Short mmCIF file of C-alpha atoms (C1' of nucleotides) in Angstrom, two decimals:
data_model
loop_
_atom_site.label_atom_id
_atom_site.label_comp_id
_atom_site.label_asym_id
_atom_site.label_seq_id
_atom_site.Cartn_x
_atom_site.Cartn_y
_atom_site.Cartn_z
CA MET A 1271 29.79 16.38 42.28
CA LYS A 1272 30.83 19.40 44.27
CA ASN A 1273 30.40 22.88 42.93
CA ILE A 1274 33.42 23.73 40.86
CA PRO A 1275 34.03 27.47 40.65
CA ASP A 1276 33.51 28.96 37.25
CA ARG A 1277 36.97 30.48 37.25
CA THR A 1278 38.59 27.17 38.06
CA VAL A 1279 36.90 25.49 35.12
CA ALA A 1280 38.01 28.28 32.81
CA ARG A 1281 41.60 27.85 33.95
CA LEU A 1282 41.43 24.08 33.55
CA CYS A 1283 40.30 24.58 29.95
CA LEU A 1284 43.24 26.87 29.49
CA TYR A 1285 45.71 24.40 31.00
CA LYS A 1286 44.31 21.77 28.69
CA ARG A 1287 45.08 23.85 25.65
CA ILE A 1288 48.55 24.72 26.88
CA LEU A 1289 49.30 21.09 27.69
CA ARG A 1290 48.18 20.09 24.23
CA ASP A 1291 50.56 22.63 22.72
CA LEU A 1292 53.39 21.48 25.00
CA SER A 1293 52.68 17.87 24.24
CA SER A 1294 52.81 18.34 20.52
CA ALA A 1295 56.02 20.30 21.00
CA GLY A 1296 57.43 17.12 22.53
CA LYS A 1297 57.57 18.23 26.16
CA GLN A 1298 57.18 15.31 28.61
CA ARG A 1299 57.07 16.84 32.08
CA ILE A 1300 56.24 20.20 33.55
CA PHE A 1301 56.27 21.90 36.95
CA SER A 1302 53.39 23.89 38.33
CA HIS A 1303 55.65 26.88 38.19
CA ASP A 1304 56.08 26.65 34.42
CA LEU A 1305 52.45 25.93 33.70
CA ALA A 1306 51.72 28.99 35.81
CA LYS A 1307 53.96 31.14 33.68
CA PHE A 1308 52.32 29.97 30.47
CA SER A 1309 48.84 30.67 31.81
CA HIS A 1310 49.61 33.98 33.53
CA VAL A 1311 48.61 32.74 36.97
CA THR A 1312 50.55 31.76 40.10
CA ALA A 1313 51.98 28.34 40.80
CA ALA A 1314 49.85 27.99 43.90
CA GLN A 1315 46.80 28.70 41.78
CA VAL A 1316 47.73 25.95 39.35
CA ARG A 1317 48.17 23.39 42.10
CA ARG A 1318 44.95 24.47 43.78
CA ASP A 1319 43.06 24.11 40.50
CA LEU A 1320 44.57 20.70 39.88
CA MET A 1321 43.23 19.52 43.24
CA VAL A 1322 39.76 19.23 41.77
CA ILE A 1323 40.84 16.57 39.33
CA GLY A 1324 42.83 14.65 41.95
CA ASN A 1325 46.54 14.79 42.45
CA MET A 1326 48.85 13.89 39.63
CA GLY A 1327 52.27 15.34 40.25
CA SER A 1328 55.43 14.01 41.75
CA PRO A 1329 57.58 16.38 43.77
CA ALA A 1330 60.64 15.18 41.95
CA LEU A 1331 59.36 15.12 38.39
CA GLY A 1332 56.46 17.55 38.34
CA TYR A 1333 53.52 16.60 36.15
CA GLN A 1334 53.51 14.26 33.17
CA VAL A 1335 52.30 16.52 30.40
CA GLU A 1336 50.35 13.92 28.48
CA ALA A 1337 48.83 12.24 31.52
CA LEU A 1338 47.75 15.53 33.00
CA ARG A 1339 46.26 16.65 29.72
CA ARG A 1340 44.26 13.47 29.55
CA SER A 1341 43.10 13.84 33.14
CA ILE A 1342 41.83 17.33 32.54
CA ASP A 1343 40.25 16.17 29.33
CA ASP A 1344 38.45 13.40 31.17
CA PHE A 1345 37.32 15.79 33.82
CA LEU A 1346 35.92 18.12 31.19
CA ALA A 1347 35.05 15.12 29.04
CA VAL A 1348 31.51 16.23 28.75
CA SER A 1349 32.76 18.59 26.08
CA ARG A 1350 32.89 15.66 23.74
CA GLU A 1351 29.78 13.91 24.94
CA THR A 1352 27.60 16.44 23.22
CA GLY A 1353 27.06 17.96 19.84
CA ILE A 1354 27.37 21.71 19.50
CA ALA A 1355 25.17 23.78 17.22
CA LEU A 1356 25.75 27.18 15.70
CA VAL A 1357 22.82 29.48 15.10
CA GLY A 1358 23.37 32.33 12.67
CA VAL A 1359 25.57 31.90 9.64
CA GLY A 1360 26.38 35.55 8.97
CA ASN A 1361 29.84 37.08 9.05
CA LEU A 1362 30.50 36.11 12.61
CA GLY A 1363 28.91 32.69 12.28
CA ARG A 1364 31.06 31.81 9.30
CA ALA A 1365 34.16 33.04 11.08
CA LEU A 1366 33.27 30.80 14.01
CA LEU A 1367 32.81 27.82 11.70
CA ALA A 1368 36.27 28.44 10.32
CA TYR A 1369 37.76 29.11 13.74
CA PHE A 1370 36.37 25.93 15.24
CA LYS A 1371 37.10 23.67 12.29
CA GLU A 1372 40.62 22.75 13.47
CA PRO A 1373 41.86 20.38 14.73
CA VAL A 1374 38.47 18.66 14.89
CA PRO A 1375 35.26 20.36 13.74
CA ARG A 1376 33.35 21.26 16.87
CA PHE A 1377 30.03 22.26 15.38
CA CYS A 1378 27.88 19.40 14.18
CA ALA A 1379 25.13 21.57 12.72
CA ALA A 1380 24.54 25.18 11.75
CA PHE A 1381 21.20 26.95 11.49
CA ASP A 1382 19.97 29.99 9.62
CA ILE A 1383 16.87 31.32 7.93
CA ASP A 1384 18.53 32.35 4.69
CA SER A 1385 17.45 29.79 2.10
CA GLU A 1386 20.67 30.53 0.20
CA LYS A 1387 22.55 28.73 2.92
CA ILE A 1388 20.25 25.85 3.75
CA GLU A 1389 21.69 22.45 2.93
CA ARG A 1390 25.03 23.92 1.97
CA VAL A 1391 28.14 22.72 3.77
CA LEU A 1392 30.37 25.50 5.10
CA HIS A 1393 33.75 24.74 6.60
CA GLY A 1394 32.70 21.14 6.97
CA CYS A 1395 29.41 21.88 8.69
CA ARG A 1396 25.98 21.42 7.18
CA CYS A 1397 23.51 24.26 7.38
CA TYR A 1398 19.85 23.65 8.24
CA HIS A 1399 16.77 25.80 8.38
CA ILE A 1400 16.04 27.04 11.86
CA GLU A 1401 12.69 25.23 11.74
CA SER A 1402 14.57 21.93 11.77
CA LEU A 1403 16.22 22.82 15.07
CA PRO A 1404 14.18 20.52 17.34
CA ALA A 1405 14.57 17.54 15.01
CA ILE A 1406 18.32 17.94 14.50
CA VAL A 1407 18.99 18.70 18.15
CA GLN A 1408 17.28 15.46 19.04
CA GLU A 1409 18.87 13.42 16.30
CA LYS A 1410 22.43 14.58 16.97
CA ASN A 1411 22.14 14.81 20.73
CA ILE A 1412 23.03 18.49 20.82
CA LYS A 1413 23.17 20.05 24.27
CA VAL A 1414 25.17 23.21 23.60
CA ALA A 1415 24.59 26.05 21.16
CA VAL A 1416 26.36 29.19 20.06
CA ILE A 1417 24.27 32.22 19.16
CA ALA A 1418 25.69 34.41 16.41
CA VAL A 1419 22.60 36.22 15.19
CA PRO A 1420 21.82 39.95 15.34
CA ALA A 1421 20.91 41.29 18.77
CA SER A 1422 17.31 41.78 17.71
CA ASP A 1423 16.82 38.07 17.01
CA ALA A 1424 18.86 36.63 19.85
CA GLN A 1425 16.12 36.32 22.46
CA GLU A 1426 13.82 34.48 20.09
CA ILE A 1427 16.61 32.08 19.17
CA ALA A 1428 17.43 31.54 22.83
CA ASP A 1429 13.79 30.67 23.49
CA ARG A 1430 13.78 28.18 20.66
CA LEU A 1431 17.00 26.62 21.85
CA VAL A 1432 15.70 26.20 25.37
CA LEU A 1433 12.51 24.69 24.02
CA ALA A 1434 14.54 22.25 21.95
CA GLY A 1435 16.30 21.07 25.10
CA ILE A 1436 19.62 22.90 24.88
CA ARG A 1437 21.46 23.02 28.24
CA GLY A 1438 24.20 25.56 27.58
CA ILE A 1439 24.42 28.68 25.42
CA LEU A 1440 27.37 30.77 24.36
CA ASN A 1441 25.94 34.06 23.19
CA PHE A 1442 27.79 36.54 20.99
CA ALA A 1443 24.88 38.91 20.50
CA PRO A 1444 25.16 42.12 22.55
CA VAL A 1445 22.07 41.55 24.65
CA GLN A 1446 21.44 39.98 28.02
CA LEU A 1447 19.30 36.98 27.29
CA ARG A 1448 16.73 35.56 29.63
CA VAL A 1449 16.88 31.79 30.02
CA PRO A 1450 15.67 29.39 32.73
CA SER A 1451 18.13 28.93 35.56
CA ASN A 1452 18.86 25.34 34.61
CA VAL A 1453 20.37 26.51 31.33
CA TYR A 1454 23.94 27.73 31.55
CA LEU A 1455 24.43 30.99 29.70
CA GLU A 1456 27.59 32.87 28.91
CA THR A 1457 27.64 36.04 26.90
CA ILE A 1458 30.72 37.31 25.13
CA ASP A 1459 30.00 40.93 24.36
CA MET A 1460 32.88 42.08 22.25
CA ASN A 1461 31.89 45.72 22.63
CA VAL A 1462 32.27 45.37 26.35
CA ALA A 1463 35.59 43.60 25.91
CA LEU A 1464 36.88 46.35 23.68
CA ASP A 1465 35.65 49.12 25.97
CA LYS A 1466 37.36 47.50 28.88
CA VAL A 1467 40.67 47.12 27.11
CA ALA A 1468 40.50 50.72 25.97
CA PHE A 1469 39.76 51.87 29.49
CA PHE A 1470 42.67 50.11 31.11
CA ALA A 1471 44.98 50.84 28.21
CA ILE A 1472 44.62 54.55 28.64
CA SER A 1473 43.59 55.31 32.19
CA GLU A 1474 46.32 54.77 34.71
CA ALA A 1475 43.87 52.71 36.73
CA ARG A 1476 45.65 49.55 35.81
CA GLY A 1477 43.32 46.77 36.79
CA GLU A 1478 46.17 44.57 37.86
CA THR A 1479 46.52 43.02 34.48
CA ARG A 1480 44.14 40.15 34.26
CA ARG A 1481 45.23 38.27 31.23
CA ASN A 1482 42.28 36.05 30.51
CA ALA A 1483 38.70 36.74 29.93
CA LEU A 1484 36.09 34.25 31.14
CA MET B 227 42.88 57.62 40.14
CA LYS B 228 42.20 54.67 42.39
CA ASN B 229 42.44 51.13 41.18
CA ILE B 230 39.11 50.21 39.67
CA PRO B 231 38.48 46.47 39.76
CA ASP B 232 38.44 44.80 36.41
CA ARG B 233 35.01 43.33 37.01
CA THR B 234 33.54 46.67 37.92
CA VAL B 235 34.74 48.20 34.67
CA ALA B 236 33.28 45.29 32.72
CA ARG B 237 29.92 45.82 34.39
CA LEU B 238 30.02 49.56 33.78
CA CYS B 239 30.56 48.87 30.08
CA LEU B 240 27.58 46.59 30.21
CA TYR B 241 25.38 49.16 31.97
CA LYS B 242 26.39 51.66 29.34
CA ARG B 243 25.15 49.43 26.58
CA ILE B 244 21.93 48.65 28.39
CA LEU B 245 21.30 52.33 29.12
CA ARG B 246 21.87 53.14 25.47
CA ASP B 247 19.27 50.55 24.51
CA LEU B 248 16.84 51.84 27.13
CA SER B 249 17.42 55.40 26.09
CA SER B 250 16.68 54.72 22.46
CA ALA B 251 13.59 52.84 23.58
CA GLY B 252 12.45 56.11 25.14
CA LYS B 253 12.89 55.20 28.81
CA GLN B 254 13.69 58.22 30.99
CA ARG B 255 14.36 56.91 34.47
CA ILE B 256 15.38 53.61 35.97
CA PHE B 257 15.92 52.09 39.42
CA SER B 258 18.99 50.13 40.38
CA HIS B 259 16.73 47.18 40.80
CA ASP B 260 15.69 47.22 37.14
CA LEU B 261 19.15 47.85 35.79
CA ALA B 262 20.21 44.90 37.91
CA LYS B 263 17.63 42.68 36.29
CA PHE B 264 18.75 43.64 32.81
CA SER B 265 22.40 42.97 33.60
CA HIS B 266 21.93 39.78 35.60
CA VAL B 267 23.46 41.18 38.76
CA THR B 268 22.04 42.34 42.11
CA ALA B 269 20.75 45.82 42.83
CA ALA B 270 23.37 46.30 45.52
CA GLN B 271 26.04 45.45 42.99
CA VAL B 272 24.73 48.06 40.58
CA ARG B 273 24.74 50.77 43.24
CA ARG B 274 28.17 49.74 44.43
CA ASP B 275 29.51 49.91 40.87
CA LEU B 276 27.98 53.31 40.30
CA MET B 277 29.80 54.63 43.35
CA VAL B 278 33.01 54.82 41.34
CA ILE B 279 31.54 57.37 38.97
CA GLY B 280 30.02 59.46 41.75
CA ASN B 281 26.42 59.41 42.84
CA MET B 282 23.70 60.16 40.38
CA GLY B 283 20.43 58.77 41.63
CA SER B 284 17.57 60.21 43.52
CA PRO B 285 15.77 58.02 46.02
CA ALA B 286 12.46 59.16 44.65
CA LEU B 287 13.14 59.01 40.95
CA GLY B 288 15.96 56.53 40.54
CA TYR B 289 18.52 57.32 37.87
CA GLN B 290 18.04 59.48 34.80
CA VAL B 291 18.80 57.07 32.00
CA GLU B 292 20.41 59.55 29.67
CA ALA B 293 22.42 61.37 32.34
CA LEU B 294 23.70 58.16 33.78
CA ARG B 295 24.65 56.84 30.37
CA ARG B 296 26.60 60.01 29.71
CA SER B 297 28.33 59.80 33.08
CA ILE B 298 29.48 56.27 32.47
CA ASP B 299 30.52 57.25 29.00
CA ASP B 300 32.60 60.09 30.38
CA PHE B 301 34.14 57.84 32.93
CA LEU B 302 35.09 55.36 30.22
CA ALA B 303 35.59 58.23 27.83
CA VAL B 304 39.03 57.06 27.01
CA SER B 305 37.35 54.60 24.68
CA ARG B 306 36.87 57.43 22.29
CA GLU B 307 40.12 59.23 22.86
CA THR B 308 42.02 56.60 20.96
CA GLY B 309 42.03 54.89 17.64
CA ILE B 310 41.67 51.12 17.56
CA ALA B 311 43.47 48.93 15.07
CA LEU B 312 42.68 45.46 13.83
CA VAL B 313 45.50 43.12 12.91
CA GLY B 314 44.58 40.15 10.75
CA VAL B 315 41.91 40.42 8.09
CA GLY B 316 41.04 36.73 7.74
CA ASN B 317 37.64 35.21 8.46
CA LEU B 318 37.55 36.40 12.04
CA GLY B 319 39.05 39.79 11.26
CA ARG B 320 36.46 40.52 8.62
CA ALA B 321 33.69 39.39 10.93
CA LEU B 322 35.00 41.79 13.57
CA LEU B 323 35.08 44.64 11.05
CA ALA B 324 31.45 43.94 10.27
CA TYR B 325 30.52 43.49 13.92
CA PHE B 326 32.13 46.75 15.00
CA LYS B 327 30.93 48.85 12.08
CA GLU B 328 27.64 49.86 13.71
CA PRO B 329 26.62 52.31 15.01
CA VAL B 330 29.98 54.02 14.56
CA PRO B 331 32.96 52.22 13.04
CA ARG B 332 35.34 51.47 15.88
CA PHE B 333 38.39 50.38 13.94
CA CYS B 334 40.32 53.15 12.28
CA ALA B 335 42.80 50.90 10.52
CA ALA B 336 43.25 47.23 9.64
CA PHE B 337 46.53 45.45 8.97
CA ASP B 338 47.45 42.31 7.08
CA ILE B 339 50.26 40.89 4.99
CA ASP B 340 48.10 39.69 2.12
CA SER B 341 48.76 42.12 -0.74
CA GLU B 342 45.29 41.28 -2.08
CA LYS B 343 43.83 43.21 0.82
CA ILE B 344 46.20 46.13 1.11
CA GLU B 345 44.66 49.48 0.35
CA ARG B 346 41.22 47.96 0.01
CA VAL B 347 38.43 49.28 2.19
CA LEU B 348 36.45 46.58 4.03
CA HIS B 349 33.34 47.45 5.99
CA GLY B 350 34.43 51.05 6.01
CA CYS B 351 37.95 50.39 7.22
CA ARG B 352 41.09 50.76 5.16
CA CYS B 353 43.57 47.91 5.14
CA TYR B 354 47.31 48.57 5.35
CA HIS B 355 50.39 46.40 5.12
CA ILE B 356 51.68 45.36 8.51
CA GLU B 357 54.95 47.14 7.76
CA SER B 358 53.09 50.44 7.91
CA LEU B 359 51.98 49.74 11.46
CA PRO B 360 54.34 52.15 13.27
CA ALA B 361 53.58 54.99 10.88
CA ILE B 362 49.79 54.60 10.98
CA VAL B 363 49.72 54.04 14.74
CA GLN B 364 51.54 57.32 15.18
CA GLU B 365 49.52 59.20 12.60
CA LYS B 366 46.11 58.09 13.89
CA ASN B 367 47.00 58.06 17.57
CA ILE B 368 46.15 54.40 18.00
CA LYS B 369 46.57 53.02 21.50
CA VAL B 370 44.50 49.83 21.33
CA ALA B 371 44.70 46.87 18.98
CA VAL B 372 42.78 43.69 18.35
CA ILE B 373 44.72 40.61 17.28
CA ALA B 374 42.89 38.26 14.91
CA VAL B 375 45.75 36.40 13.30
CA PRO B 376 46.56 32.66 13.53
CA ALA B 377 48.02 31.50 16.83
CA SER B 378 51.41 30.95 15.25
CA ASP B 379 51.76 34.62 14.28
CA ALA B 380 50.19 36.22 17.33
CA GLN B 381 53.29 36.67 19.45
CA GLU B 382 55.19 38.35 16.66
CA ILE B 383 52.29 40.71 16.06
CA ALA B 384 52.05 41.46 19.78
CA ASP B 385 55.75 42.35 19.80
CA ARG B 386 55.30 44.68 16.86
CA LEU B 387 52.29 46.31 18.49
CA VAL B 388 54.14 46.91 21.72
CA LEU B 389 57.07 48.34 19.82
CA ALA B 390 54.73 50.67 17.96
CA GLY B 391 53.49 52.03 21.27
CA ILE B 392 50.19 50.21 21.70
CA ARG B 393 48.90 50.27 25.31
CA GLY B 394 46.10 47.69 25.22
CA ILE B 395 45.55 44.48 23.30
CA LEU B 396 42.47 42.34 22.83
CA ASN B 397 43.71 38.98 21.62
CA PHE B 398 41.54 36.39 19.88
CA ALA B 399 44.35 33.98 19.06
CA PRO B 400 44.42 30.89 21.28
CA VAL B 401 47.80 31.57 22.83
CA GLN B 402 48.93 33.32 25.98
CA LEU B 403 50.92 36.28 24.75
CA ARG B 404 53.83 37.81 26.58
CA VAL B 405 53.72 41.59 26.79
CA PRO B 406 55.34 44.12 29.14
CA SER B 407 53.37 44.73 32.29
CA ASN B 408 52.48 48.27 31.29
CA VAL B 409 50.48 46.94 28.36
CA TYR B 410 46.99 45.74 29.21
CA LEU B 411 46.22 42.40 27.64
CA GLU B 412 43.00 40.49 27.45
CA THR B 413 42.64 37.21 25.65
CA ILE B 414 39.32 35.86 24.48
CA ASP B 415 39.92 32.21 23.80
CA MET B 416 36.74 30.95 22.25
CA ASN B 417 37.79 27.33 22.66
CA VAL B 418 38.01 27.89 26.37
CA ALA B 419 34.67 29.64 26.36
CA LEU B 420 33.03 26.78 24.52
CA ASP B 421 34.64 24.13 26.73
CA LYS B 422 33.42 25.92 29.79
CA VAL B 423 29.85 26.22 28.57
CA ALA B 424 29.86 22.55 27.59
CA PHE B 425 31.16 21.59 31.01
CA PHE B 426 28.52 23.45 32.97
CA ALA B 427 25.79 22.58 30.52
CA ILE B 428 26.23 18.89 31.08
CA SER B 429 27.81 18.32 34.46
CA GLU B 430 25.51 19.02 37.34
CA ALA B 431 28.26 21.18 38.82
CA ARG B 432 26.35 24.28 38.04
CA GLY B 433 28.80 27.08 38.48
CA GLU B 434 26.15 29.33 39.90
CA THR B 435 25.29 30.72 36.53
CA ARG B 436 27.58 33.60 35.78
CA ARG B 437 25.99 35.33 32.90
CA ASN B 438 28.77 37.50 31.58
CA ALA B 439 32.23 36.72 30.46
CA LEU B 440 34.98 39.26 31.09
"C1'" DA C 1225 67.27 20.68 47.56
"C1'" DG C 1226 63.20 21.48 45.48
"C1'" DA C 1227 58.56 20.27 44.25
"C1'" DT C 1228 53.78 18.83 45.48
"C1'" DG C 1229 49.29 19.05 48.18
"C1'" DT C 1230 46.79 21.57 51.37
"C1'" DG C 1231 45.14 23.79 55.84
"C1'" DA C 1232 44.99 28.46 57.16
"C1'" DA C 1233 45.64 33.41 56.34
"C1'" DA C 1234 44.98 37.22 53.43
"C1'" DT C 1235 42.82 39.46 50.00
"C1'" DT C 1236 39.19 40.59 46.92
"C1'" DC C 1237 34.43 40.78 45.72
"C1'" DT C 1238 29.51 40.66 46.87
"C1'" DT C 1239 25.65 41.14 49.74
"C1'" DC C 1240 23.40 42.91 53.78
"C1'" DA C 1241 21.18 46.31 56.18
"C1'" DC C 1242 20.24 50.68 57.54
"C1'" DA C 1243 20.73 55.96 57.87
"C1'" DG C 1244 18.98 59.64 55.31
"C1'" DC C 1245 16.63 61.85 51.69
"C1'" DG C 1246 12.86 63.37 48.64
"C1'" DC D 1384 7.23 54.95 52.32
"C1'" DG D 1385 10.80 53.10 48.97
"C1'" DC D 1386 15.02 54.06 47.10
"C1'" DT D 1387 19.87 55.60 47.17
"C1'" DG D 1388 24.57 55.50 49.08
"C1'" DT D 1389 27.60 53.15 52.01
"C1'" DG D 1390 29.87 51.04 56.29
"C1'" DA D 1391 30.17 46.59 57.82
"C1'" DA D 1392 29.43 41.65 57.41
"C1'" DG D 1393 29.85 37.77 54.75
"C1'" DA D 1394 31.48 34.78 50.72
"C1'" DA D 1395 34.47 33.55 47.55
"C1'" DT D 1396 38.91 33.34 45.71
"C1'" DT D 1397 43.78 33.63 45.88
"C1'" DT D 1398 48.06 33.34 48.19
"C1'" DC D 1399 51.01 31.84 51.90
"C1'" DA D 1400 53.61 28.62 54.11
"C1'" DC D 1401 54.81 24.35 55.56
"C1'" DA D 1402 54.54 19.21 56.23
"C1'" DT D 1403 55.72 15.63 53.12
"C1'" DC D 1404 57.71 13.06 49.47
"C1'" DT D 1405 61.43 11.82 46.07
#
DNA sequence: AGATGTGAAATTCTTCACAGCG
DNA sequence: CGCTGTGAAGAATTTCACATCT
């Protein structure tokens, strides 16, 4: 498989969500132009992105919302071929459990060290002791993990995750983690996000309004 | 002021955080090469980014950690010239209040409709009824807001924020909001983030490991 | 007519590479 | 010498524009 640009994948994920919303709102067809408007990108960009999943549209009718959604879903299908674990069931961790519970729970296991939480089920997700990580990761075929522990613990958790065979990490701790290059890492540093918004909000150096992170 | 690229600002925010960490770890000087390693970018990129805040380094000694941190801080200083509001004190909102409470609380007001929460102080931040938004925004000179309400309410909140004079919005609701072009908007869609990590984790289409969102 | 799919141009972002300094 | 600051080259990404289809 060719190298798909990171940005393209992010936009495809976005289109997927928009198409789902449109679909459940009963819309049947859509033109690149409209999808572009919803996603805050250009129509040419939409069509270019859609090239990677093979053509789908008809000049007369545009794209079939449901068919396109399914195509993108298939392309990204991997998302459902793996379990996803959450590490850290503090404030943020619990919020993530709640956030990702609808429409289908996305986490299949949560980990913490606090014995208060072990074996409890929060927002539909069972909580295990971090020592069980390797066993559960194996058992549930987990390839992706989200880190929601304090910055001071994040590197140790990352190391454990890598050791347990995790292939992708979404990190919310405000540190730059070191992981082997075959593990995909993305860090969402909300301090950075907030600083950036504040900067562009106030300075007149409008960074030509990019509307999507990632 | 020239147009500073969005990415550059994001990296400057990141350098700032790293320099703060280094500084409190007692480090005095640093070379672009090292800062690059910590931020997962190249040394040339670091130097290029630092150009926008004016030169600072000495070939012999590298950069003075504390001076550089202060320079970046000044450049981004706007971050502290404004109040920041949180709208939506649900699971995610409360997690954000906790997350942004250290070292200095960053939110100066929270808003919700739930009368249970009004006038209570959570994680050091007072909660107001959404109807008070215009008054409090004016009173506290708030220019930036974070949206942490359900997707279905996010557009209405965005409209109210814009009307109240907000200049920048960080949106956590999984919808693409429509705001006037003079308002800076950034959306962090955690579903998209997770989909993307899952995609690159499993497909062999390694998107040449970008290590930072934003 | 008006939309798609796509080479090719334009733009933006990153890296190279080297002059100049301490 | 090795590092900074930076012009210039190189990559990557986005946009243009048009041939093609309905």
